[in-house]
């Protein structure tokens, strides 16, 4: 199947769920968290692909004091993270918002470990943007996925959003690998073994019918694998037409698929994970 032609989606239909998630990038994480709590969830995606912007991103994430950092010996603590975030954010955002991010971030990482086959690594040396600020870290707090085998998606593999570029040789290059690739001329002893290892993993994986990928592709593939394992439906080529409301409460949404409207009532709410502000040019 050509990657320019997304698979035919499953038909959307009128239904009632606990939580409706609009957007199949990081929206998949919200769906997994809800499903783990016993909620009935449906994910809706406007395009024909699953993965959203996540699948075309670098795939790194900045979550302070996470289990990954603790296990890697980074020395990060919630207190240092709060000190740095307060200094970096200042009065530009409500304090309760970034406090909630810091408090819930580590559990988000733990949840992804429980609900997906993803494994993560600390991108040691990827500095905080402002390491000079109080609580800042020159070794950084950024983490990313280890190379992930997308063949575990099975028959659903064609629905994963393709990357932006096709490498001439299959190599699942992480952000940490990319750093050393750029330093190959200055530090060949460190760089060349990493490059050879990733090339061997990619090419050898093909021989074993495995498809290793890194970055945002790996993150999206791993989230999708967790969604499939949990049995959460993903309706592609299905757009949000409008939210349904009762007074000030959102009660669901009207969706459009192939020119046909369907209504999904949501007992607990609707999550909008639709690509961020940069995807809305209005």
PDB file of C-alpha atoms in Angstrom:
ATOM      1  CA  UNK A   1       0.000   0.000   0.000  1.00  0.00           C
ATOM      2  CA  UNK A   2       1.334   3.447  -0.889  1.00  0.00           C
ATOM      3  CA  UNK A   3       2.061   5.628   2.125  1.00  0.00           C
ATOM      4  CA  UNK A   4       0.311   8.446   0.250  1.00  0.00           C
ATOM      5  CA  UNK A   5      -3.003   6.637   0.631  1.00  0.00           C
ATOM      6  CA  UNK A   6      -4.178   6.096   4.209  1.00  0.00           C
ATOM      7  CA  UNK A   7      -6.145   2.908   4.862  1.00  0.00           C
ATOM      8  CA  UNK A   8      -9.935   2.978   4.721  1.00  0.00           C
ATOM      9  CA  UNK A   9     -11.128   3.872   8.229  1.00  0.00           C
ATOM     10  CA  UNK A  10     -13.604   2.009  10.371  1.00  0.00           C
ATOM     11  CA  UNK A  11     -17.051   3.561  10.218  1.00  0.00           C
ATOM     12  CA  UNK A  12     -17.894   6.066  12.934  1.00  0.00           C
ATOM     13  CA  UNK A  13     -21.303   5.765  14.546  1.00  0.00           C
ATOM     14  CA  UNK A  14     -23.600   7.387  17.120  1.00  0.00           C
ATOM     15  CA  UNK A  15     -22.577   6.219  20.575  1.00  0.00           C
ATOM     16  CA  UNK A  16     -22.007   7.188  24.200  1.00  0.00           C
ATOM     17  CA  UNK A  17     -18.630   6.884  25.925  1.00  0.00           C
ATOM     18  CA  UNK A  18     -17.053   8.100  29.136  1.00  0.00           C
ATOM     19  CA  UNK A  19     -14.330  10.118  27.413  1.00  0.00           C
ATOM     20  CA  UNK A  20     -13.962  11.329  23.835  1.00  0.00           C
ATOM     21  CA  UNK A  21     -10.426  12.226  22.720  1.00  0.00           C
ATOM     22  CA  UNK A  22      -9.997  14.420  19.638  1.00  0.00           C
ATOM     23  CA  UNK A  23      -6.528  13.945  18.145  1.00  0.00           C
ATOM     24  CA  UNK A  24      -4.383  10.818  17.890  1.00  0.00           C
ATOM     25  CA  UNK A  25      -0.951  12.148  18.840  1.00  0.00           C
ATOM     26  CA  UNK A  26      -0.486  12.825  22.532  1.00  0.00           C
ATOM     27  CA  UNK A  27      -4.246  12.300  22.743  1.00  0.00           C
ATOM     28  CA  UNK A  28      -3.417   8.593  22.835  1.00  0.00           C
ATOM     29  CA  UNK A  29      -1.708   9.131  26.197  1.00  0.00           C
ATOM     30  CA  UNK A  30      -4.878  10.745  27.579  1.00  0.00           C
ATOM     31  CA  UNK A  31      -6.920   7.817  26.270  1.00  0.00           C
ATOM     32  CA  UNK A  32      -4.581   5.280  27.881  1.00  0.00           C
ATOM     33  CA  UNK A  33      -4.760   7.070  31.227  1.00  0.00           C
ATOM     34  CA  UNK A  34      -8.564   7.053  31.075  1.00  0.00           C
ATOM     35  CA  UNK A  35      -8.779   3.413  30.000  1.00  0.00           C
ATOM     36  CA  UNK A  36      -6.484   2.379  32.855  1.00  0.00           C
ATOM     37  CA  UNK A  37      -9.008   3.960  35.230  1.00  0.00           C
ATOM     38  CA  UNK A  38     -11.773   1.853  33.733  1.00  0.00           C
ATOM     39  CA  UNK A  39     -13.300   4.483  31.471  1.00  0.00           C
ATOM     40  CA  UNK A  40     -14.790   3.785  28.043  1.00  0.00           C
ATOM     41  CA  UNK A  41     -12.841   5.814  25.452  1.00  0.00           C
ATOM     42  CA  UNK A  42     -12.905   6.625  21.734  1.00  0.00           C
ATOM     43  CA  UNK A  43     -10.139   8.489  19.860  1.00  0.00           C
ATOM     44  CA  UNK A  44     -11.024  10.583  16.818  1.00  0.00           C
ATOM     45  CA  UNK A  45      -8.482  11.663  14.174  1.00  0.00           C
ATOM     46  CA  UNK A  46      -9.167  14.070  11.293  1.00  0.00           C
ATOM     47  CA  UNK A  47      -6.512  12.631   8.982  1.00  0.00           C
ATOM     48  CA  UNK A  48      -6.164   9.101   7.685  1.00  0.00           C
ATOM     49  CA  UNK A  49      -3.138   8.416   9.886  1.00  0.00           C
ATOM     50  CA  UNK A  50      -2.661   7.685  13.580  1.00  0.00           C
ATOM     51  CA  UNK A  51       0.117   9.606  15.317  1.00  0.00           C
ATOM     52  CA  UNK A  52      -0.550  13.299  14.725  1.00  0.00           C
ATOM     53  CA  UNK A  53       2.252  15.804  15.171  1.00  0.00           C
ATOM     54  CA  UNK A  54       3.861  13.414  17.639  1.00  0.00           C
ATOM     55  CA  UNK A  55       4.838  11.042  14.831  1.00  0.00           C
ATOM     56  CA  UNK A  56       6.695  13.867  13.067  1.00  0.00           C
ATOM     57  CA  UNK A  57       8.350  15.343  16.131  1.00  0.00           C
ATOM     58  CA  UNK A  58      11.723  14.677  17.692  1.00  0.00           C
ATOM     59  CA  UNK A  59       9.927  12.618  20.312  1.00  0.00           C
ATOM     60  CA  UNK A  60      11.826  14.054  23.282  1.00  0.00           C
ATOM     61  CA  UNK A  61       9.996  15.210  26.401  1.00  0.00           C
ATOM     62  CA  UNK A  62      10.928  17.403  29.367  1.00  0.00           C
ATOM     63  CA  UNK A  63       9.380  15.964  32.524  1.00  0.00           C
ATOM     64  CA  UNK A  64      11.399  16.759  35.655  1.00  0.00           C
ATOM     65  CA  UNK A  65      11.996  14.290  38.500  1.00  0.00           C
ATOM     66  CA  UNK A  66      10.611  11.410  36.426  1.00  0.00           C
ATOM     67  CA  UNK A  67      11.341   7.746  37.247  1.00  0.00           C
ATOM     68  CA  UNK A  68      13.689   7.644  34.236  1.00  0.00           C
ATOM     69  CA  UNK A  69      15.824  10.441  35.663  1.00  0.00           C
ATOM     70  CA  UNK A  70      15.816   8.898  39.133  1.00  0.00           C
ATOM     71  CA  UNK A  71      16.925   5.505  37.815  1.00  0.00           C
ATOM     72  CA  UNK A  72      19.634   7.134  35.671  1.00  0.00           C
ATOM     73  CA  UNK A  73      21.182   9.020  38.577  1.00  0.00           C
ATOM     74  CA  UNK A  74      20.482  12.502  37.253  1.00  0.00           C
ATOM     75  CA  UNK A  75      20.150  13.959  40.743  1.00  0.00           C
ATOM     76  CA  UNK A  76      16.979  15.830  39.807  1.00  0.00           C
ATOM     77  CA  UNK A  77      14.392  16.477  42.513  1.00  0.00           C
ATOM     78  CA  UNK A  78      10.885  17.987  42.587  1.00  0.00           C
ATOM     79  CA  UNK A  79      12.293  20.895  44.609  1.00  0.00           C
ATOM     80  CA  UNK A  80      14.954  21.727  42.006  1.00  0.00           C
ATOM     81  CA  UNK A  81      12.395  21.372  39.224  1.00  0.00           C
ATOM     82  CA  UNK A  82      10.010  23.769  40.955  1.00  0.00           C
ATOM     83  CA  UNK A  83      12.817  26.249  41.577  1.00  0.00           C
ATOM     84  CA  UNK A  84      13.831  26.185  37.911  1.00  0.00           C
ATOM     85  CA  UNK A  85      10.294  26.354  36.534  1.00  0.00           C
ATOM     86  CA  UNK A  86       9.403  29.271  38.784  1.00  0.00           C
ATOM     87  CA  UNK A  87      12.516  31.123  37.605  1.00  0.00           C
ATOM     88  CA  UNK A  88      11.924  30.294  33.922  1.00  0.00           C
ATOM     89  CA  UNK A  89       8.177  30.833  33.769  1.00  0.00           C
ATOM     90  CA  UNK A  90       7.875  33.634  36.291  1.00  0.00           C
ATOM     91  CA  UNK A  91       4.510  35.343  36.116  1.00  0.00           C
ATOM     92  CA  UNK A  92       3.785  34.393  32.510  1.00  0.00           C
ATOM     93  CA  UNK A  93       1.501  31.480  33.475  1.00  0.00           C
ATOM     94  CA  UNK A  94      -0.660  30.647  36.499  1.00  0.00           C
ATOM     95  CA  UNK A  95       1.450  28.936  39.151  1.00  0.00           C
ATOM     96  CA  UNK A  96      -1.160  26.238  39.737  1.00  0.00           C
ATOM     97  CA  UNK A  97      -0.814  25.206  36.082  1.00  0.00           C
ATOM     98  CA  UNK A  98       2.929  24.548  36.105  1.00  0.00           C
ATOM     99  CA  UNK A  99       2.701  23.085  39.593  1.00  0.00           C
ATOM    100  CA  UNK A 100       0.153  20.571  38.256  1.00  0.00           C
ATOM    101  CA  UNK A 101       2.529  19.732  35.403  1.00  0.00           C
ATOM    102  CA  UNK A 102       5.393  19.067  37.819  1.00  0.00           C
ATOM    103  CA  UNK A 103       3.233  17.058  40.215  1.00  0.00           C
ATOM    104  CA  UNK A 104       1.646  14.842  37.562  1.00  0.00           C
ATOM    105  CA  UNK A 105       4.535  14.500  35.111  1.00  0.00           C
ATOM    106  CA  UNK A 106       6.355  11.627  36.858  1.00  0.00           C
ATOM    107  CA  UNK A 107       3.135   9.608  37.151  1.00  0.00           C
ATOM    108  CA  UNK A 108       2.490  10.207  33.443  1.00  0.00           C
ATOM    109  CA  UNK A 109       5.816   8.550  32.644  1.00  0.00           C
ATOM    110  CA  UNK A 110       4.983   5.677  35.006  1.00  0.00           C
ATOM    111  CA  UNK A 111       1.570   5.289  33.351  1.00  0.00           C
ATOM    112  CA  UNK A 112       3.117   5.081  29.878  1.00  0.00           C
ATOM    113  CA  UNK A 113       5.462   2.389  31.121  1.00  0.00           C
ATOM    114  CA  UNK A 114       2.502   0.388  32.405  1.00  0.00           C
ATOM    115  CA  UNK A 115       0.211   0.827  29.415  1.00  0.00           C
ATOM    116  CA  UNK A 116       2.615   0.691  26.443  1.00  0.00           C
ATOM    117  CA  UNK A 117       5.624  -1.407  25.380  1.00  0.00           C
ATOM    118  CA  UNK A 118       7.764   1.751  25.236  1.00  0.00           C
ATOM    119  CA  UNK A 119      11.068   2.025  27.066  1.00  0.00           C
ATOM    120  CA  UNK A 120      12.826   5.324  27.686  1.00  0.00           C
ATOM    121  CA  UNK A 121      16.282   6.776  28.159  1.00  0.00           C
ATOM    122  CA  UNK A 122      17.702   9.963  29.647  1.00  0.00           C
ATOM    123  CA  UNK A 123      19.243  12.218  26.981  1.00  0.00           C
ATOM    124  CA  UNK A 124      22.116  13.117  29.284  1.00  0.00           C
ATOM    125  CA  UNK A 125      23.827  16.302  28.198  1.00  0.00           C
ATOM    126  CA  UNK A 126      20.735  17.809  26.538  1.00  0.00           C
ATOM    127  CA  UNK A 127      20.835  20.896  28.723  1.00  0.00           C
ATOM    128  CA  UNK A 128      17.841  22.769  30.082  1.00  0.00           C
ATOM    129  CA  UNK A 129      17.249  25.832  27.921  1.00  0.00           C
ATOM    130  CA  UNK A 130      18.340  28.113  30.780  1.00  0.00           C
ATOM    131  CA  UNK A 131      20.733  26.075  32.929  1.00  0.00           C
ATOM    132  CA  UNK A 132      22.062  29.271  34.515  1.00  0.00           C
ATOM    133  CA  UNK A 133      18.765  29.896  36.295  1.00  0.00           C
ATOM    134  CA  UNK A 134      18.178  28.649  39.857  1.00  0.00           C
ATOM    135  CA  UNK A 135      17.447  24.922  39.714  1.00  0.00           C
ATOM    136  CA  UNK A 136      18.646  24.684  36.110  1.00  0.00           C
ATOM    137  CA  UNK A 137      20.580  21.661  34.903  1.00  0.00           C
ATOM    138  CA  UNK A 138      23.433  21.556  32.398  1.00  0.00           C
ATOM    139  CA  UNK A 139      23.073  17.775  32.043  1.00  0.00           C
ATOM    140  CA  UNK A 140      19.368  18.286  31.430  1.00  0.00           C
ATOM    141  CA  UNK A 141      16.080  16.597  32.202  1.00  0.00           C
ATOM    142  CA  UNK A 142      15.086  15.598  28.654  1.00  0.00           C
ATOM    143  CA  UNK A 143      14.176  11.964  27.953  1.00  0.00           C
ATOM    144  CA  UNK A 144      13.198  10.060  24.815  1.00  0.00           C
ATOM    145  CA  UNK A 145      12.183   6.630  23.565  1.00  0.00           C
ATOM    146  CA  UNK A 146      14.595   3.852  22.902  1.00  0.00           C
ATOM    147  CA  UNK A 147      14.294   2.494  19.327  1.00  0.00           C
ATOM    148  CA  UNK A 148      10.923   0.782  18.963  1.00  0.00           C
ATOM    149  CA  UNK A 149       9.897  -2.122  16.749  1.00  0.00           C
ATOM    150  CA  UNK A 150       6.821  -0.940  14.841  1.00  0.00           C
ATOM    151  CA  UNK A 151       6.150  -4.425  13.487  1.00  0.00           C
ATOM    152  CA  UNK A 152       4.344  -5.147  16.772  1.00  0.00           C
ATOM    153  CA  UNK A 153       1.466  -3.102  15.331  1.00  0.00           C
ATOM    154  CA  UNK A 154       0.734  -6.005  12.989  1.00  0.00           C
ATOM    155  CA  UNK A 155      -2.144  -5.390  10.614  1.00  0.00           C
ATOM    156  CA  UNK A 156      -2.515  -1.843  12.006  1.00  0.00           C
ATOM    157  CA  UNK A 157       1.022  -0.829  10.970  1.00  0.00           C
ATOM    158  CA  UNK A 158      -0.174   0.868   7.723  1.00  0.00           C
ATOM    159  CA  UNK A 159      -2.215   3.316   9.800  1.00  0.00           C
ATOM    160  CA  UNK A 160       0.845   4.806  11.568  1.00  0.00           C
ATOM    161  CA  UNK A 161       1.641   8.284  10.269  1.00  0.00           C
ATOM    162  CA  UNK A 162       4.794   8.203   8.101  1.00  0.00           C
ATOM    163  CA  UNK A 163       7.836  10.270   8.993  1.00  0.00           C
ATOM    164  CA  UNK A 164       8.876  13.341   7.059  1.00  0.00           C
ATOM    165  CA  UNK A 165      12.057  11.812   5.642  1.00  0.00           C
ATOM    166  CA  UNK A 166      13.048   8.364   4.459  1.00  0.00           C
ATOM    167  CA  UNK A 167      16.611   7.362   5.378  1.00  0.00           C
ATOM    168  CA  UNK A 168      18.622   5.615   2.616  1.00  0.00           C
ATOM    169  CA  UNK A 169      19.677   3.019   5.227  1.00  0.00           C
ATOM    170  CA  UNK A 170      17.227   1.967   7.967  1.00  0.00           C
ATOM    171  CA  UNK A 171      18.719   3.456  11.136  1.00  0.00           C
ATOM    172  CA  UNK A 172      16.706   4.232  14.277  1.00  0.00           C
ATOM    173  CA  UNK A 173      18.683   7.327  15.304  1.00  0.00           C
ATOM    174  CA  UNK A 174      17.866   8.749  18.735  1.00  0.00           C
ATOM    175  CA  UNK A 175      18.584  12.317  19.771  1.00  0.00           C
ATOM    176  CA  UNK A 176      21.600  11.110  21.738  1.00  0.00           C
ATOM    177  CA  UNK A 177      22.902   9.303  18.633  1.00  0.00           C
ATOM    178  CA  UNK A 178      22.359  12.397  16.503  1.00  0.00           C
ATOM    179  CA  UNK A 179      24.561  14.438  18.813  1.00  0.00           C
ATOM    180  CA  UNK A 180      27.457  12.068  18.324  1.00  0.00           C
ATOM    181  CA  UNK A 181      26.861  11.844  14.578  1.00  0.00           C
ATOM    182  CA  UNK A 182      27.356  15.623  14.424  1.00  0.00           C
ATOM    183  CA  UNK A 183      30.558  15.251  16.441  1.00  0.00           C
ATOM    184  CA  UNK A 184      31.952  12.411  14.340  1.00  0.00           C
ATOM    185  CA  UNK A 185      34.859  14.457  13.007  1.00  0.00           C
ATOM    186  CA  UNK A 186      35.858  15.598  16.501  1.00  0.00           C
ATOM    187  CA  UNK A 187      35.085  12.425  18.448  1.00  0.00           C
ATOM    188  CA  UNK A 188      35.141   9.446  16.055  1.00  0.00           C
ATOM    189  CA  UNK A 189      35.872   6.961  18.832  1.00  0.00           C
ATOM    190  CA  UNK A 190      32.527   7.803  20.457  1.00  0.00           C
ATOM    191  CA  UNK A 191      30.539   8.461  17.276  1.00  0.00           C
ATOM    192  CA  UNK A 192      31.421   5.635  14.889  1.00  0.00           C
ATOM    193  CA  UNK A 193      30.455   2.732  17.201  1.00  0.00           C
ATOM    194  CA  UNK A 194      27.032   4.343  17.829  1.00  0.00           C
ATOM    195  CA  UNK A 195      26.427   4.808  14.107  1.00  0.00           C
ATOM    196  CA  UNK A 196      27.430   1.225  13.334  1.00  0.00           C
ATOM    197  CA  UNK A 197      25.253  -0.092  16.161  1.00  0.00           C
ATOM    198  CA  UNK A 198      22.166   1.738  14.894  1.00  0.00           C
ATOM    199  CA  UNK A 199      22.820   0.673  11.297  1.00  0.00           C
ATOM    200  CA  UNK A 200      23.185  -2.932  12.444  1.00  0.00           C
ATOM    201  CA  UNK A 201      19.975  -2.661  14.456  1.00  0.00           C
ATOM    202  CA  UNK A 202      18.045  -1.254  11.503  1.00  0.00           C
ATOM    203  CA  UNK A 203      19.386  -3.557   8.801  1.00  0.00           C
ATOM    204  CA  UNK A 204      19.468  -6.601  11.072  1.00  0.00           C
ATOM    205  CA  UNK A 205      15.941  -5.869  12.171  1.00  0.00           C
ATOM    206  CA  UNK A 206      14.719  -6.119   8.594  1.00  0.00           C
ATOM    207  CA  UNK A 207      16.213  -9.611   8.380  1.00  0.00           C
ATOM    208  CA  UNK A 208      14.201 -10.527  11.475  1.00  0.00           C
ATOM    209  CA  UNK A 209      11.069  -8.814  10.104  1.00  0.00           C
ATOM    210  CA  UNK A 210      11.384  -6.041  12.634  1.00  0.00           C
ATOM    211  CA  UNK A 211      11.061  -2.340  11.856  1.00  0.00           C
ATOM    212  CA  UNK A 212      12.968  -0.236  14.325  1.00  0.00           C
ATOM    213  CA  UNK A 213      12.256   3.479  14.488  1.00  0.00           C
ATOM    214  CA  UNK A 214      13.256   6.304  16.799  1.00  0.00           C
ATOM    215  CA  UNK A 215      12.159   9.806  17.796  1.00  0.00           C
ATOM    216  CA  UNK A 216       8.545  10.832  17.405  1.00  0.00           C
ATOM    217  CA  UNK A 217       7.832   7.858  15.159  1.00  0.00           C
ATOM    218  CA  UNK A 218       8.843   5.510  17.974  1.00  0.00           C
ATOM    219  CA  UNK A 219       6.776   7.427  20.521  1.00  0.00           C
ATOM    220  CA  UNK A 220       3.676   7.418  18.303  1.00  0.00           C
ATOM    221  CA  UNK A 221       4.122   3.741  17.418  1.00  0.00           C
ATOM    222  CA  UNK A 222       4.475   2.768  21.070  1.00  0.00           C
ATOM    223  CA  UNK A 223       1.419   4.784  22.090  1.00  0.00           C
ATOM    224  CA  UNK A 224      -0.542   3.203  19.235  1.00  0.00           C
ATOM    225  CA  UNK A 225       0.580  -0.247  20.359  1.00  0.00           C
ATOM    226  CA  UNK A 226      -0.737   0.504  23.835  1.00  0.00           C
ATOM    227  CA  UNK A 227      -4.028   1.771  22.420  1.00  0.00           C
ATOM    228  CA  UNK A 228      -4.450  -1.388  20.356  1.00  0.00           C
ATOM    229  CA  UNK A 229      -3.619  -3.594  23.319  1.00  0.00           C
ATOM    230  CA  UNK A 230      -6.223  -1.765  25.403  1.00  0.00           C
ATOM    231  CA  UNK A 231      -8.844  -2.150  22.657  1.00  0.00           C
ATOM    232  CA  UNK A 232      -9.449   1.601  22.319  1.00  0.00           C
ATOM    233  CA  UNK A 233     -11.083   2.452  18.954  1.00  0.00           C
ATOM    234  CA  UNK A 234      -9.384   5.076  16.748  1.00  0.00           C
ATOM    235  CA  UNK A 235     -11.664   6.581  14.103  1.00  0.00           C
ATOM    236  CA  UNK A 236      -9.535   8.120  11.362  1.00  0.00           C
ATOM    237  CA  UNK A 237     -10.737  10.497   8.626  1.00  0.00           C
ATOM    238  CA  UNK A 238     -13.229  11.739  11.206  1.00  0.00           C
ATOM    239  CA  UNK A 239     -13.316  15.468  11.946  1.00  0.00           C
ATOM    240  CA  UNK A 240     -14.759  17.456  14.825  1.00  0.00           C
ATOM    241  CA  UNK A 241     -17.664  19.545  13.536  1.00  0.00           C
ATOM    242  CA  UNK A 242     -18.743  21.081  16.831  1.00  0.00           C
ATOM    243  CA  UNK A 243     -18.895  20.374  20.533  1.00  0.00           C
ATOM    244  CA  UNK A 244     -22.214  19.474  22.121  1.00  0.00           C
ATOM    245  CA  UNK A 245     -23.016  21.446  25.253  1.00  0.00           C
ATOM    246  CA  UNK A 246     -25.622  21.770  27.982  1.00  0.00           C
ATOM    247  CA  UNK A 247     -25.260  25.190  29.533  1.00  0.00           C
ATOM    248  CA  UNK A 248     -21.544  25.599  30.223  1.00  0.00           C
ATOM    249  CA  UNK A 249     -20.884  21.858  30.274  1.00  0.00           C
ATOM    250  CA  UNK A 250     -19.446  19.979  27.278  1.00  0.00           C
ATOM    251  CA  UNK A 251     -21.442  16.783  26.834  1.00  0.00           C
ATOM    252  CA  UNK A 252     -19.948  15.342  23.645  1.00  0.00           C
ATOM    253  CA  UNK A 253     -19.337  16.229  20.022  1.00  0.00           C
ATOM    254  CA  UNK A 254     -20.740  16.069  16.529  1.00  0.00           C
ATOM    255  CA  UNK A 255     -18.269  14.446  14.132  1.00  0.00           C
ATOM    256  CA  UNK A 256     -18.103  14.228  10.354  1.00  0.00           C
ATOM    257  CA  UNK A 257     -16.844  11.222   8.404  1.00  0.00           C
ATOM    258  CA  UNK A 258     -17.261  11.006   4.620  1.00  0.00           C
ATOM    259  CA  UNK A 259     -19.815  13.827   4.750  1.00  0.00           C
ATOM    260  CA  UNK A 260     -21.922  11.970   7.311  1.00  0.00           C
ATOM    261  CA  UNK A 261     -22.538  13.391  10.789  1.00  0.00           C
ATOM    262  CA  UNK A 262     -22.421  11.213  13.893  1.00  0.00           C
ATOM    263  CA  UNK A 263     -22.922  12.225  17.511  1.00  0.00           C
ATOM    264  CA  UNK A 264     -20.807  10.943  20.390  1.00  0.00           C
ATOM    265  CA  UNK A 265     -22.051  11.719  23.878  1.00  0.00           C
ATOM    266  CA  UNK A 266     -19.330  11.870  26.549  1.00  0.00           C
ATOM    267  CA  UNK A 267     -20.270  11.241  30.164  1.00  0.00           C
ATOM    268  CA  UNK A 268     -16.981  12.513  31.619  1.00  0.00           C
ATOM    269  CA  UNK A 269     -15.824  15.011  29.011  1.00  0.00           C
ATOM    270  CA  UNK A 270     -13.967  15.690  25.765  1.00  0.00           C
ATOM    271  CA  UNK A 271     -10.187  16.054  25.468  1.00  0.00           C
ATOM    272  CA  UNK A 272      -8.966  18.319  22.655  1.00  0.00           C
ATOM    273  CA  UNK A 273      -5.463  17.168  21.642  1.00  0.00           C
ATOM    274  CA  UNK A 274      -5.490  18.620  18.160  1.00  0.00           C
ATOM    275  CA  UNK A 275      -1.988  19.773  17.372  1.00  0.00           C
ATOM    276  CA  UNK A 276      -1.505  22.892  19.438  1.00  0.00           C
ATOM    277  CA  UNK A 277      -1.789  26.583  18.663  1.00  0.00           C
ATOM    278  CA  UNK A 278       0.672  26.437  15.768  1.00  0.00           C
ATOM    279  CA  UNK A 279      -1.784  24.272  13.831  1.00  0.00           C
ATOM    280  CA  UNK A 280      -4.499  26.932  14.009  1.00  0.00           C
ATOM    281  CA  UNK A 281      -3.586  29.790  11.659  1.00  0.00           C
ATOM    282  CA  UNK A 282      -6.801  31.724  12.368  1.00  0.00           C
TER     283      UNK A 282
END
